[in-house]
Structures are given as C-alpha cells and as structure tokens.
C-alpha cells in the first residue's frame, strides 16, 4: 500500500490522522493519506508566504522556463500519472491520460503569461504627467479541488497563478490525492523553488483553515454547488478573492433534423464516459419533435453494449463511480424514479462486474417518462444515468434549461444553422456546444458556468489572469512644477 504525504516547502511531509484511499474497482485500500492538522496547514501557508518574496520577484521568463520544463515532465510521466489517477478515481487509463493532456493545456497557456501580464502606459495624461497600470501577483493562493479531475482542476488554477508570480497551496480531494503530490514533485524537479507549490490533504476543516488564514489572499474552488456557495460566502466574508465552481446537470437538445446515429454515438460517450462523473457530462437529452423513440432505440442498443469494468483493464469503456456512498445514492435515486413512474429503457445501475464483485459499479442507465420535479432530474447524480425528455419546440427545450438550478454546459445537435444560432444566443449556460456534446473550451478560453454552477465572476484558465493579479495605477511626473493647487483640478 502506498503512503501519500503532504508536500510542503519542496519536501514530502508525513502527517497524522491518515485516511485510506480506495480503489473503487476493488473496494480495497491502495494508499493512506494524512489529514492535515491546523499546524500543518499553517506551515504550508507560511512556506508559501516566504517563497512569495522570491518567486514574485523572479523574472517572468524564468518563471515560464520552469513551467515549460514542468510541462515536458508531465507529458513524459503521463502514463504513470494516468495510472495513479485511474487507481484512486476508477476512470479508465485512456480517460486518465486524456485528463493529463488537458491539464498540460493549462500549463501551455500559462507559458504565454508574459503577454498577459503587460500593463499599459499613457503619456501626457496631464502636463508632463504619465499614467501607467501594472499587474501585481496577490501572494499565497489556495486551490480546493474535487475528486473527478484530480490533476486537471488544480493545474487549471495553479498554472496561471504561478506564471503570474503567486505561490499556491493545493488541497485536493481526500478521495484521490495521490497524483497531486506526484505533480508537485515533478514541478520541483522542473526547478520550481521550494514553497512555491504546496499540497496539503484534508477535508472540511483543512479547507476552512486555508480560507480563514490571514496569510492567504485568494481561494479557487471546484466541487459541488452547495459547498461552492459555502466556500464563496466564507472566503468573501474573510475579505478574500474567491471563485467557486459548482455542479451541473447538462442538457443536450436534439432537433428533429439531427443525424440520429451521430447524436446517439456522441450522447452515449458524453453521458456514460467517465461513469458520468464529468462536470460537463450530459445527463439530460431533450428531444424536440417526433424522433424520441428512434433515438431511444439507438441509445438503448449502445447503452447495453458499453463495456463496464475496472479502469485498468484493456477494452473497458466505463469504470466504477468513486465511492460506495455514491453508488448506493445513485441506485436509490434510480429505484425511486422507476417506482414513481419513469420508464427504464436500460437499467444497468445495479450491475456487478465479474472478478470485481465488490467494486462501486453503476452501469449505463437510460430513463424516460421522467417527472421533471423528481430528484433524478433536479439533482446532479454524477453517474452514468441519462434522462431523455420530449418537448415540441426549441422554446420549450430552452425553458427547461433556463428553469434548472444549474447552468454549466448545454449543447444542441442539429443541421439547421438558424436553430443552432438561436440556441447559442438564448441558452442559459456558460459553455455551449453545437454538434459537440462536451463543449469544454480549450485553455485559451475559459471554464465557467452560469447560475449555481459558478459563484464569482472569473472563469478558469485564460479568464483567470485578472483573478490572480491585482492592478496598480501609477501617475508620475519628473518635471518640477511650482505652485499649490487647492482645487483638485485635472492633472
Ligand atoms: P465536493 O464538493 O464534495 O468536494 C470538493 C472539495 O471540497 C474537496 O476537496 C473536499 O474535500 C472539499 N470540501 C467538501 N465539503 C467541504 C466543505 N463543507 N467545506 C470546505 N471544503 C469542503 O465535490 P466532489 O464530490 O469532490 O466533486 C464533484 C463535484 O465537483 C460535482 O458537483 C461536479 O459537478 C463538480 N465539478 C465542477 C466543475 C466545474 O468546472 N464547474 C469541474 C469539476 C467538478
């Protein structure tokens, strides 16, 4: 069994209060991770604070050299990182390798930091007066991340934060923290000075201590919406900058002219891939017009054929969900929905996998005739369960999306440009797909939801340069001007 440590000031640090990290495919412990006490959190923050002096004064180009090197090391170690992710999270090795690649996308974006960190200068804003703006790093920034992308979410935060000259304390999910420490080691190997990136493990109390610390300046959070809101309020009350990204219930609208084979292929992968545990997974298909039954037939055929199993096994398409608790919760919601009148077109929710009978598997499940007030529709299940709803018009589809609590992603499948255009304009979600089921924008854009999917107003990746810097405006004159002006006149 592996022993996961904290990573503080460039060193692996043991701790107390260890919790077991389980392999969701086998229900067996694969590692232990310490739970940071208050003193450990404080040590990580003070090492970030101390390192800030040097890192913030390090020339931008040298900071970027470290990021370049870290990018190369992550790619060199992609298989090793993917294996760690897969073992603790359960996702397939392919999917985990894809996560590492998407995480590297964020580092590559941050390598262009110098172009983003330019201020502006205006000459002669008054008699012999110039005015300029400059961007300062903030100090110690905190990242609190979810289990479902254990590598990518932290890197989506820290890449820009570090390029801008901040230091970082990362508190990953206690469910799959192993890869985060390995990433910190690789950054250290790339030449990141000690204390610039620290990783501490823990749950609620660790998060709270980081938020409340007088020495942390900004909090980035990704996780479920109820927690996002609590974090947003707590950090704001403490006077911190905060961006908190929450849960989702992403709808995909199928117009009558959509190619049903293509739509069924894309929907199957988007709904069931990663066991539905992507914040951009599709969990609701809204079929406009008469094609619901033929689409359901095609989806059912595909859902029955999805290969469910341990993420480490070749040929497996869908791994387990992350925990027994999650498995049991989802199975109960599906049972309740069916008892309340939903039609289970395919129900593999209670399936077991030969050789992995204790694993936390939930197989692809396809429900229709669902009441839109029932939990299977209103709640984020974070599992491979797809609800298919029928409506008569695009207006009705847009209204369903508008009325839902979440607004992370939404997609439309159509061959009609006017319908696609109307959807783009009117849909109430932050990330929109047109004939793309999982429209996660590349790092040059941003990850950001609407409504309860995001609290705060800056997205991750390229939208976070302003979050991780604070501007200063300097007005200067180098000519001696005599005379006293009591009038507060223009410069
Ligand atoms: P979670 O909210 O349970 O936990 C997220 C993090 O917060 C973990 O590090 C956890 O230790 C910590 N935490 C939990 N409760 C806390 C509390 N009361 N106070 C302070 N910290 C607390 O989320 P999860 O189950 O790990 O991740 C899945 C969720 O993340 C889903 O809702 C998913 O949609 C969401 N997610 C959103 C995005 C996005 O971009 N919007 C991306 C990935 C995941």
Short mmCIF file of C-alpha atoms and ligand atoms in Angstrom, two decimals:
data_model
loop_
_atom_site.label_atom_id
_atom_site.label_comp_id
_atom_site.label_asym_id
_atom_site.label_seq_id
_atom_site.Cartn_x
_atom_site.Cartn_y
_atom_site.Cartn_z
CA UNK A 1 0.00 0.00 0.00
CA UNK A 2 1.33 3.46 -0.94
CA UNK A 3 1.83 6.18 1.65
CA UNK A 4 0.80 9.59 0.37
CA UNK A 5 2.44 12.55 2.07
CA UNK A 6 1.84 16.26 2.20
CA UNK A 7 4.22 18.33 0.05
CA UNK A 8 5.43 21.39 1.91
CA UNK A 9 8.37 23.63 1.14
CA UNK A 10 9.70 21.24 -1.50
CA UNK A 11 9.65 18.21 0.78
CA UNK A 12 7.42 15.21 1.40
CA UNK A 13 5.96 15.65 4.88
CA UNK A 14 4.32 12.82 6.82
CA UNK A 15 1.29 13.56 8.90
CA UNK A 16 -1.18 12.10 11.30
CA UNK A 17 -4.84 11.17 11.05
CA UNK A 18 -4.36 9.07 7.94
CA UNK A 19 -7.37 8.04 5.85
CA UNK A 20 -7.44 5.14 3.43
CA UNK A 21 -7.68 5.86 -0.27
CA UNK A 22 -9.64 3.14 -2.02
CA UNK A 23 -9.55 1.65 -5.47
CA UNK A 24 -13.23 1.98 -6.47
CA UNK A 25 -13.00 -1.07 -8.74
CA UNK A 26 -11.95 -3.39 -5.92
CA UNK A 27 -13.11 -1.70 -2.72
CA UNK A 28 -9.62 -2.17 -1.32
CA UNK A 29 -7.29 0.41 0.17
CA UNK A 30 -4.40 1.28 -2.15
CA UNK A 31 -2.87 4.13 -0.15
CA UNK A 32 -3.13 6.13 3.03
CA UNK A 33 -3.15 9.91 3.05
CA UNK A 34 -2.58 12.08 6.11
CA UNK A 35 -5.19 14.64 7.17
CA UNK A 36 -3.50 17.96 7.84
CA UNK A 37 -4.00 19.45 11.29
CA UNK A 38 -4.07 23.20 11.85
CA UNK A 39 -0.31 23.40 12.41
CA UNK A 40 0.42 21.60 9.13
CA UNK A 41 -1.88 23.92 7.20
CA UNK A 42 -0.22 26.93 8.81
CA UNK A 43 3.23 25.61 7.92
CA UNK A 44 2.19 25.17 4.27
CA UNK A 45 0.77 28.69 4.15
CA UNK A 46 3.83 30.23 5.79
CA UNK A 47 6.14 28.41 3.40
CA UNK A 48 4.05 29.82 0.54
CA UNK A 49 4.29 33.28 2.08
CA UNK A 50 8.05 33.06 2.47
CA UNK A 51 8.52 31.74 -1.08
CA UNK A 52 6.35 34.55 -2.45
CA UNK A 53 9.12 37.10 -1.81
CA UNK A 54 11.47 35.36 -4.21
CA UNK A 55 9.02 33.94 -6.75
CA UNK A 56 7.14 37.20 -7.26
CA UNK A 57 10.48 38.93 -7.94
CA UNK A 58 11.72 36.21 -10.30
CA UNK A 59 11.77 37.45 -13.90
CA UNK A 60 8.70 36.33 -15.80
CA UNK A 61 10.76 34.48 -18.36
CA UNK A 62 12.44 32.38 -15.66
CA UNK A 63 9.07 31.53 -14.17
CA UNK A 64 7.94 30.44 -17.61
CA UNK A 65 11.07 28.30 -18.09
CA UNK A 66 10.04 26.30 -15.03
CA UNK A 67 6.53 25.89 -16.41
CA UNK A 68 7.89 24.72 -19.78
CA UNK A 69 10.04 22.14 -18.04
CA UNK A 70 7.13 21.02 -15.84
CA UNK A 71 5.00 20.65 -18.97
CA UNK A 72 7.61 18.35 -20.51
CA UNK A 73 7.93 16.30 -17.33
CA UNK A 74 4.19 15.83 -17.01
CA UNK A 75 4.00 14.59 -20.58
CA UNK A 76 6.98 12.28 -20.05
CA UNK A 77 5.24 10.87 -16.98
CA UNK A 78 1.75 10.84 -18.48
CA UNK A 79 1.28 7.06 -18.20
CA UNK A 80 2.48 6.97 -14.62
CA UNK A 81 0.19 9.88 -13.66
CA UNK A 82 -2.72 8.27 -15.51
CA UNK A 83 -2.19 5.00 -13.63
CA UNK A 84 -2.28 6.85 -10.30
CA UNK A 85 -5.46 8.68 -11.28
CA UNK A 86 -7.12 5.52 -12.52
CA UNK A 87 -6.24 3.53 -9.41
CA UNK A 88 -7.69 6.08 -6.97
CA UNK A 89 -10.51 7.53 -9.08
CA UNK A 90 -11.57 4.49 -11.10
CA UNK A 91 -11.61 6.09 -14.57
CA UNK A 92 -10.09 4.21 -17.50
CA UNK A 93 -6.40 4.63 -18.25
CA UNK A 94 -7.21 6.29 -21.59
CA UNK A 95 -9.51 8.77 -19.93
CA UNK A 96 -6.94 9.48 -17.22
CA UNK A 97 -4.23 10.06 -19.85
CA UNK A 98 -6.64 12.47 -21.57
CA UNK A 99 -7.03 14.32 -18.29
CA UNK A 100 -3.25 14.76 -18.01
CA UNK A 101 -3.14 16.11 -21.57
CA UNK A 102 -5.92 18.60 -20.83
CA UNK A 103 -4.07 19.61 -17.67
CA UNK A 104 -0.93 20.26 -19.72
CA UNK A 105 -3.03 22.53 -21.96
CA UNK A 106 -3.33 24.86 -18.94
CA UNK A 107 0.44 24.91 -18.38
CA UNK A 108 0.98 25.70 -22.06
CA UNK A 109 -1.43 28.60 -21.77
CA UNK A 110 0.44 29.89 -18.72
CA UNK A 111 3.74 29.72 -20.63
CA UNK A 112 2.34 32.67 -22.60
CA UNK A 113 1.98 34.57 -19.34
CA UNK A 114 4.32 37.47 -20.15
CA UNK A 115 1.96 38.57 -22.92
CA UNK A 116 -0.94 38.59 -20.45
CA UNK A 117 0.91 40.34 -17.66
CA UNK A 118 1.56 43.55 -19.55
CA UNK A 119 0.14 46.72 -18.10
CA UNK A 120 -0.47 49.89 -20.07
CA UNK A 121 1.16 53.30 -20.17
CA UNK A 122 -0.36 56.59 -21.34
CA UNK A 123 1.85 59.59 -21.94
CA UNK A 124 0.86 63.17 -21.17
CA UNK A 125 -2.23 62.36 -19.15
CA UNK A 126 -1.55 65.79 -17.64
CA UNK A 127 1.20 68.40 -18.07
CA UNK A 128 4.37 66.26 -18.08
CA UNK A 129 2.39 63.53 -16.38
CA UNK A 130 2.27 59.88 -17.43
CA UNK A 131 -0.08 57.22 -16.11
CA UNK A 132 0.58 53.50 -16.14
CA UNK A 133 -1.05 50.37 -14.87
CA UNK A 134 0.89 47.35 -13.64
CA UNK A 135 -0.28 43.90 -12.59
CA UNK A 136 0.91 42.51 -9.26
CA UNK A 137 0.65 38.93 -8.07
CA UNK A 138 -1.52 38.50 -4.98
CA UNK A 139 0.50 36.28 -2.64
CA UNK A 140 -0.49 32.85 -1.37
CA UNK A 141 -3.42 31.46 -3.38
CA UNK A 142 -5.48 28.46 -2.33
CA UNK A 143 -6.90 25.75 -4.61
CA UNK A 144 -9.54 23.34 -3.29
CA UNK A 145 -10.33 20.69 -5.89
CA UNK A 146 -12.82 17.85 -6.49
CA UNK A 147 -12.22 14.14 -6.93
CA UNK A 148 -13.36 13.88 -10.53
CA UNK A 149 -10.39 15.58 -12.21
CA UNK A 150 -7.70 15.17 -9.55
CA UNK A 151 -4.91 16.50 -11.78
CA UNK A 152 -6.64 18.86 -14.20
CA UNK A 153 -8.61 21.14 -11.89
CA UNK A 154 -5.59 22.01 -9.75
CA UNK A 155 -3.48 22.69 -12.83
CA UNK A 156 -6.24 24.83 -14.34
CA UNK A 157 -5.86 27.05 -11.27
CA UNK A 158 -2.19 26.97 -10.42
CA UNK A 159 -0.70 27.30 -13.91
CA UNK A 160 -1.86 30.90 -14.34
CA UNK A 161 -1.42 31.62 -10.62
CA UNK A 162 2.25 30.56 -10.70
CA UNK A 163 3.01 32.27 -14.02
CA UNK A 164 1.67 35.49 -12.53
CA UNK A 165 4.10 35.21 -9.61
CA UNK A 166 1.84 33.82 -6.89
CA UNK A 167 2.54 30.88 -4.66
CA UNK A 168 -0.03 28.15 -4.20
CA UNK A 169 -1.42 25.80 -1.56
CA UNK A 170 -3.40 22.96 -3.10
CA UNK A 171 -5.91 20.96 -1.08
CA UNK A 172 -7.06 18.13 -3.30
CA UNK A 173 -9.98 15.81 -2.69
CA UNK A 174 -9.29 13.30 0.04
CA UNK A 175 -10.71 10.62 -2.28
CA UNK A 176 -7.84 10.61 -4.83
CA UNK A 177 -4.97 12.82 -3.64
CA UNK A 178 -2.02 10.70 -4.80
CA UNK A 179 -1.47 12.26 -8.21
CA UNK A 180 -1.37 15.79 -6.79
CA UNK A 181 1.74 15.12 -4.73
CA UNK A 182 3.41 13.48 -7.73
CA UNK A 183 2.64 16.59 -9.79
CA UNK A 184 4.19 18.78 -7.08
CA UNK A 185 7.31 16.59 -7.13
CA UNK A 186 7.58 16.98 -10.90
CA UNK A 187 7.23 20.77 -10.62
CA UNK A 188 10.01 20.70 -8.04
CA UNK A 189 12.14 18.62 -10.41
CA UNK A 190 11.41 21.23 -13.09
CA UNK A 191 13.06 23.84 -10.87
CA UNK A 192 10.13 25.35 -9.01
CA UNK A 193 11.62 26.86 -5.83
CA UNK A 194 10.67 25.29 -2.51
CA UNK A 195 7.45 26.61 -1.02
CA UNK A 196 6.01 27.97 -4.28
CA UNK A 197 3.68 24.96 -4.60
CA UNK A 198 2.48 23.11 -1.51
CA UNK A 199 -0.01 20.26 -1.25
CA UNK A 200 -1.92 19.51 1.96
CA UNK A 201 -4.55 16.83 2.45
CA UNK A 202 -7.73 17.10 4.41
CA UNK A 203 -11.44 17.71 4.29
CA UNK A 204 -13.74 20.45 5.52
CA UNK A 205 -11.53 21.69 8.36
CA UNK A 206 -8.45 21.92 6.19
CA UNK A 207 -10.39 23.98 3.61
CA UNK A 208 -11.72 26.27 6.30
CA UNK A 209 -8.31 26.85 7.85
CA UNK A 210 -6.87 27.77 4.44
CA UNK A 211 -9.73 30.17 3.74
CA UNK A 212 -9.57 31.80 7.16
CA UNK A 213 -5.79 32.15 7.28
CA UNK A 214 -4.75 35.80 7.41
CA UNK A 215 -1.91 34.93 5.05
CA UNK A 216 -3.92 33.59 2.10
CA UNK A 217 -5.15 36.07 -0.49
CA UNK A 218 -7.39 34.19 -2.88
CA UNK A 219 -9.44 30.99 -2.98
CA UNK A 220 -10.28 28.97 -6.07
CA UNK A 221 -12.71 26.11 -5.54
CA UNK A 222 -14.21 23.44 -7.77
CA UNK A 223 -16.72 20.94 -6.39
CA UNK A 224 -20.42 20.56 -5.70
CA UNK A 225 -22.64 23.64 -5.68
CA UNK A 226 -23.71 23.57 -2.03
CA UNK A 227 -20.07 23.53 -0.97
CA UNK A 228 -19.16 26.11 -3.62
CA UNK A 229 -21.69 28.52 -2.16
CA UNK A 230 -20.45 27.96 1.41
CA UNK A 231 -16.84 28.50 0.31
CA UNK A 232 -17.78 31.59 -1.69
CA UNK A 233 -19.54 33.15 1.28
CA UNK A 234 -16.85 32.22 3.81
CA UNK A 235 -14.00 33.49 1.67
CA UNK A 236 -15.84 36.71 0.79
CA UNK A 237 -16.60 37.30 4.48
CA UNK A 238 -12.88 36.94 5.17
CA UNK A 239 -12.17 39.58 2.52
CA UNK A 240 -10.62 37.14 0.06
CA UNK A 241 -10.87 36.97 -3.66
CA UNK A 242 -12.91 33.89 -4.47
CA UNK A 243 -14.06 31.93 -7.48
CA UNK A 244 -16.12 28.81 -6.71
CA UNK A 245 -17.29 26.46 -9.44
CA UNK A 246 -20.12 24.07 -8.69
CA UNK A 247 -22.14 21.17 -10.03
CA UNK A 248 -24.07 20.64 -13.22
CA UNK A 249 -26.97 18.97 -14.98
CA UNK A 250 -26.07 19.43 -18.62
CA UNK A 251 -28.80 19.20 -21.26
CA UNK A 252 -28.30 18.22 -24.88
CA UNK A 253 -31.11 19.32 -27.21
CA UNK A 254 -31.79 17.07 -30.19
CA UNK A 255 -33.55 18.86 -33.03
CA UNK A 256 -35.78 16.91 -35.46
CA UNK A 257 -33.19 17.18 -38.25
CA UNK A 258 -30.25 15.86 -36.20
CA UNK A 259 -28.45 12.81 -37.55
CA UNK A 260 -29.64 10.16 -35.09
CA UNK A 261 -26.67 7.82 -35.46
CA UNK A 262 -24.17 10.61 -34.83
CA UNK A 263 -26.28 12.00 -31.97
CA UNK A 264 -26.62 8.59 -30.33
CA UNK A 265 -22.86 7.96 -30.58
CA UNK A 266 -21.99 11.33 -29.08
CA UNK A 267 -24.67 11.17 -26.39
CA UNK A 268 -23.58 7.71 -25.31
CA UNK A 269 -19.98 8.81 -24.78
CA UNK A 270 -20.97 12.12 -23.16
CA UNK A 271 -23.49 10.57 -20.75
CA UNK A 272 -21.69 7.39 -19.75
CA UNK A 273 -17.99 8.22 -20.27
CA UNK A 274 -16.01 8.56 -17.01
CA UNK A 275 -19.09 6.94 -15.39
CA UNK A 276 -20.91 10.26 -15.82
CA UNK A 277 -18.52 11.89 -13.37
CA UNK A 278 -17.53 14.85 -15.53
CA UNK A 279 -18.90 18.27 -14.68
CA UNK A 280 -19.64 18.55 -18.41
CA UNK A 281 -21.20 15.08 -18.77
CA UNK A 282 -24.60 15.12 -20.44
CA UNK A 283 -27.28 13.87 -18.07
CA UNK A 284 -30.41 15.06 -19.90
CA UNK A 285 -31.29 14.69 -23.59
CA UNK A 286 -34.19 16.90 -24.66
CA UNK A 287 -35.68 15.63 -27.90
CA UNK A 288 -37.62 18.22 -29.89
CA UNK A 289 -40.34 16.72 -32.07
CA UNK A 290 -41.01 13.16 -33.15
CA UNK A 291 -37.58 11.48 -33.01
CA UNK A 292 -37.54 10.47 -29.34
CA UNK A 293 -38.46 6.80 -29.90
CA UNK A 294 -35.98 6.14 -32.74
CA UNK A 295 -33.27 7.93 -30.73
CA UNK A 296 -34.11 5.90 -27.61
CA UNK A 297 -33.79 2.68 -29.64
CA UNK A 298 -30.33 3.69 -30.80
CA UNK A 299 -29.27 4.85 -27.34
CA UNK A 300 -30.57 1.65 -25.76
CA UNK A 301 -28.58 -0.53 -28.14
CA UNK A 302 -25.42 1.43 -27.35
CA UNK A 303 -26.08 1.58 -23.58
CA UNK A 304 -26.46 -2.21 -23.45
CA UNK A 305 -23.14 -2.67 -25.22
CA UNK A 306 -20.97 -0.30 -23.17
CA UNK A 307 -18.17 -2.28 -21.54
CA UNK A 308 -18.18 -1.66 -17.80
CA UNK A 309 -15.26 -2.77 -15.66
CA UNK A 310 -12.09 -1.81 -13.83
CA UNK A 311 -10.45 1.23 -15.38
CA UNK A 312 -7.12 -0.58 -15.55
CA UNK A 313 -8.47 -3.36 -17.81
CA UNK A 314 -8.00 -3.16 -21.57
CA UNK A 315 -11.19 -2.58 -23.52
CA UNK A 316 -13.15 -1.15 -20.61
CA UNK A 317 -15.16 1.95 -21.54
CA UNK A 318 -16.76 2.86 -18.20
CA UNK A 319 -15.20 2.38 -14.77
CA UNK A 320 -16.84 2.47 -11.35
CA UNK A 321 -18.15 5.56 -9.57
CA UNK A 322 -15.86 6.94 -6.91
CA UNK A 323 -17.36 5.55 -3.69
CA UNK A 324 -19.79 3.07 -2.21
CA UNK A 325 -21.80 6.05 -0.92
CA UNK A 326 -22.12 7.48 -4.40
CA UNK A 327 -23.05 4.06 -5.87
CA UNK A 328 -25.78 3.48 -3.29
CA UNK A 329 -27.16 7.01 -3.60
CA UNK A 330 -27.47 6.73 -7.38
CA UNK A 331 -29.02 3.27 -7.26
CA UNK A 332 -31.63 4.56 -4.80
CA UNK A 333 -32.49 7.60 -6.94
CA UNK A 334 -32.96 5.32 -9.99
CA UNK A 335 -35.17 2.91 -7.99
CA UNK A 336 -37.25 5.83 -6.69
CA UNK A 337 -37.64 7.30 -10.19
CA UNK A 338 -38.86 3.98 -11.59
CA UNK A 339 -41.22 3.50 -8.64
CA UNK A 340 -42.60 6.97 -9.37
CA UNK A 341 -43.40 6.02 -12.98
CA UNK A 342 -40.22 6.61 -15.00
CA UNK A 343 -39.57 4.05 -17.75
CA UNK A 344 -36.18 2.38 -17.50
CA UNK A 345 -35.31 1.72 -21.14
CA UNK A 346 -31.99 0.28 -19.95
CA UNK A 347 -31.21 -0.19 -16.28
CA UNK A 348 -27.71 -1.44 -15.55
CA UNK A 349 -27.47 0.57 -12.34
CA UNK A 350 -27.16 -2.46 -10.07
CA UNK A 351 -24.87 -4.46 -12.34
CA UNK A 352 -21.86 -6.26 -10.92
CA UNK A 353 -18.64 -6.90 -12.81
CA UNK A 354 -17.23 -10.46 -12.79
CA UNK A 355 -13.93 -10.53 -10.93
CA UNK A 356 -14.73 -7.14 -9.36
CA UNK A 357 -17.89 -8.01 -7.41
CA UNK A 358 -17.09 -5.52 -4.63
CA UNK A 359 -16.48 -2.60 -7.00
CA UNK A 360 -18.63 0.52 -6.93
CA UNK A 361 -20.12 -0.04 -10.38
CA UNK A 362 -23.16 1.69 -11.80
CA UNK A 363 -23.78 0.60 -15.38
CA UNK A 364 -25.24 2.85 -18.10
CA UNK A 365 -28.88 3.58 -17.37
CA UNK A 366 -31.39 5.19 -19.69
CA UNK A 367 -34.62 6.63 -18.29
CA UNK A 368 -37.57 8.32 -19.95
CA UNK A 369 -41.08 9.48 -18.95
CA UNK A 370 -39.40 11.22 -16.03
CA UNK A 371 -41.22 13.77 -13.88
CA UNK A 372 -39.18 16.99 -14.02
CA UNK A 373 -39.81 17.63 -10.35
CA UNK A 374 -38.24 14.32 -9.32
CA UNK A 375 -34.68 14.11 -7.92
CA UNK A 376 -33.45 12.09 -10.89
CA UNK A 377 -33.99 15.25 -12.96
CA UNK A 378 -33.50 18.06 -10.46
CA UNK A 379 -30.34 16.71 -8.77
CA UNK A 380 -26.86 16.23 -10.11
CA UNK A 381 -26.35 12.44 -9.89
CA UNK A 382 -22.75 12.36 -11.14
CA UNK A 383 -23.25 8.87 -12.55
CA UNK A 384 -23.90 7.22 -15.94
CA UNK A 385 -27.64 7.88 -15.90
CA UNK A 386 -29.21 9.60 -18.91
CA UNK A 387 -32.72 11.04 -18.73
CA UNK A 388 -34.49 11.53 -22.07
CA UNK A 389 -37.24 14.18 -22.13
CA UNK A 390 -39.55 15.10 -25.01
CA UNK A 391 -40.76 18.56 -25.99
CA UNK A 392 -42.48 20.03 -29.04
CA UNK A 393 -40.38 23.14 -29.63
CA UNK A 394 -36.91 24.62 -29.17
CA UNK A 395 -38.56 27.26 -26.95
CA UNK A 396 -39.68 24.54 -24.55
CA UNK A 397 -36.21 23.00 -24.54
CA UNK A 398 -34.64 26.38 -23.74
CA UNK A 399 -37.19 26.92 -20.97
CA UNK A 400 -36.30 23.58 -19.36
CA UNK A 401 -32.64 24.60 -19.35
CA UNK A 402 -33.47 28.07 -18.03
CA UNK A 403 -35.57 26.67 -15.17
CA UNK A 404 -32.90 24.26 -13.99
CA UNK A 405 -30.75 25.14 -11.00
CA UNK A 406 -27.52 24.55 -12.90
CA UNK A 407 -26.09 26.24 -15.98
CA UNK A 408 -22.69 24.72 -16.61
CA UNK A 409 -22.90 23.34 -20.16
CA UNK A 410 -25.59 22.81 -22.78
CA UNK A 411 -25.49 21.51 -26.34
CA UNK A 412 -27.64 21.29 -29.42
CA UNK A 413 -27.46 18.73 -32.22
CA UNK A 414 -28.94 19.99 -35.47
CA UNK A 415 -28.16 20.58 -39.13
CA UNK A 416 -30.08 23.85 -39.09
CA UNK A 417 -27.87 26.91 -38.68
CA UNK A 418 -30.74 29.15 -37.62
CA UNK A 419 -31.73 26.79 -34.79
CA UNK A 420 -28.10 26.49 -33.68
CA UNK A 421 -27.73 30.24 -33.76
CA UNK A 422 -30.87 30.81 -31.74
CA UNK A 423 -29.73 28.22 -29.20
CA UNK A 424 -26.31 29.86 -28.88
CA UNK A 425 -27.91 33.25 -28.27
CA UNK A 426 -30.62 32.24 -25.82
CA UNK A 427 -29.29 29.30 -23.85
CA UNK A 428 -28.57 29.96 -20.16
CA UNK A 429 -25.29 28.10 -19.70
CA UNK A 430 -21.67 29.14 -19.65
CA UNK A 431 -20.27 26.52 -22.04
CA UNK A 432 -22.26 25.80 -25.17
CA UNK A 433 -21.92 23.06 -27.77
CA UNK A 434 -23.19 22.96 -31.33
CA UNK A 435 -22.95 19.37 -32.55
CA UNK A 436 -20.34 18.93 -29.80
CA UNK A 437 -21.64 17.04 -26.78
CA UNK A 438 -18.96 18.03 -24.24
CA UNK A 439 -18.04 21.60 -25.13
CA UNK A 440 -15.18 22.21 -22.69
CA UNK A 441 -13.34 25.17 -24.19
CA UNK A 442 -9.59 24.94 -24.74
CA UNK A 443 -7.39 26.74 -22.23
CA UNK A 444 -7.13 29.84 -24.43
CA UNK A 445 -10.78 30.45 -23.48
CA UNK A 446 -12.21 29.64 -20.07
CA UNK A 447 -14.11 27.14 -17.98
CA UNK A 448 -17.06 28.86 -16.40
CA UNK A 449 -20.68 28.01 -15.71
CA UNK A 450 -23.74 30.12 -15.02
CA UNK A 451 -26.30 30.05 -12.19
CA UNK A 452 -25.50 27.61 -9.37
CA UNK A 453 -22.65 26.16 -11.43
CA UNK A 454 -20.36 29.08 -10.59
CA UNK A 455 -20.09 31.65 -7.82
CA UNK A 456 -17.84 34.57 -8.66
CA UNK A 457 -17.20 36.24 -11.95
CA UNK A 458 -13.92 34.97 -13.36
CA UNK A 459 -13.50 31.68 -15.19
CA UNK A 460 -10.55 29.31 -15.02
CA UNK A 461 -7.65 29.21 -17.48
CA UNK A 462 -7.39 32.28 -19.72
CA UNK A 463 -10.08 34.13 -17.81
CA UNK A 464 -8.15 33.98 -14.55
CA UNK A 465 -5.27 36.39 -15.22
CA UNK A 466 -7.31 39.15 -13.60
CA UNK A 467 -8.26 36.87 -10.70
CA UNK A 468 -4.63 36.05 -9.93
CA UNK A 469 -3.31 39.62 -10.26
CA UNK A 470 -4.23 42.97 -8.81
CA UNK A 471 -3.71 46.16 -10.75
CA UNK A 472 -1.87 49.23 -9.53
CA UNK A 473 -2.15 52.60 -11.28
CA UNK A 474 0.83 54.92 -11.15
CA UNK A 475 0.64 58.61 -12.04
CA UNK A 476 4.07 60.23 -12.34
CA UNK A 477 5.77 63.50 -13.25
CA UNK A 478 9.51 64.03 -13.49
CA UNK A 479 9.40 67.77 -14.04
CA UNK A 480 9.44 70.14 -11.07
CA UNK A 481 6.27 72.19 -11.02
CA UNK A 482 5.96 75.05 -8.56
CA UNK A 483 2.65 76.30 -7.18
CA UNK A 484 -0.07 74.97 -4.88
CA UNK A 485 -3.35 73.81 -6.36
CA UNK A 486 -6.15 73.53 -3.79
CA UNK A 487 -8.78 73.00 -6.45
CA UNK A 488 -8.43 69.26 -7.25
CA UNK A 489 -8.21 70.26 -10.88
CA UNK A 490 -7.46 67.77 -13.65
CA UNK A 491 -3.76 66.85 -13.75
P1 LIG B 1 -17.19 18.18 -3.14
O1 LIG B 1 -17.93 19.46 -3.13
O2 LIG B 1 -17.70 17.08 -2.27
O3 LIG B 1 -15.66 18.40 -2.70
C1 LIG B 1 -14.82 19.29 -3.38
C2 LIG B 1 -13.68 19.72 -2.48
O4 LIG B 1 -14.20 20.46 -1.36
C3 LIG B 1 -12.89 18.57 -1.87
O5 LIG B 1 -11.53 18.95 -1.83
C4 LIG B 1 -13.46 18.43 -0.47
O6 LIG B 1 -12.52 17.93 0.46
C5 LIG B 1 -13.82 19.87 -0.13
N1 LIG B 1 -14.99 20.02 0.74
C6 LIG B 1 -16.08 19.21 0.81
N2 LIG B 1 -17.01 19.73 1.65
C7 LIG B 1 -16.49 20.89 2.11
C8 LIG B 1 -16.98 21.91 3.00
N3 LIG B 1 -18.17 21.81 3.58
N4 LIG B 1 -16.18 22.97 3.25
C9 LIG B 1 -14.97 23.07 2.66
N5 LIG B 1 -14.46 22.16 1.82
C10 LIG B 1 -15.21 21.08 1.53
O7 LIG B 1 -17.11 17.72 -4.68
P2 LIG B 1 -16.60 16.33 -5.26
O8 LIG B 1 -17.63 15.28 -4.98
O9 LIG B 1 -15.20 16.07 -4.86
O10 LIG B 1 -16.57 16.66 -6.82
C11 LIG B 1 -17.68 16.52 -7.66
C12 LIG B 1 -18.37 17.84 -7.87
O11 LIG B 1 -17.50 18.78 -8.49
C13 LIG B 1 -19.57 17.73 -8.82
O12 LIG B 1 -20.62 18.50 -8.30
C14 LIG B 1 -19.04 18.30 -10.12
O13 LIG B 1 -20.05 18.81 -10.97
C15 LIG B 1 -18.17 19.40 -9.60
N6 LIG B 1 -17.22 19.83 -10.61
C16 LIG B 1 -17.44 21.05 -11.21
C17 LIG B 1 -16.57 21.50 -12.19
C18 LIG B 1 -16.82 22.82 -12.86
O14 LIG B 1 -16.00 23.25 -13.66
N7 LIG B 1 -17.90 23.50 -12.56
C19 LIG B 1 -15.46 20.73 -12.56
C20 LIG B 1 -15.26 19.50 -11.93
C21 LIG B 1 -16.15 19.07 -10.95
#
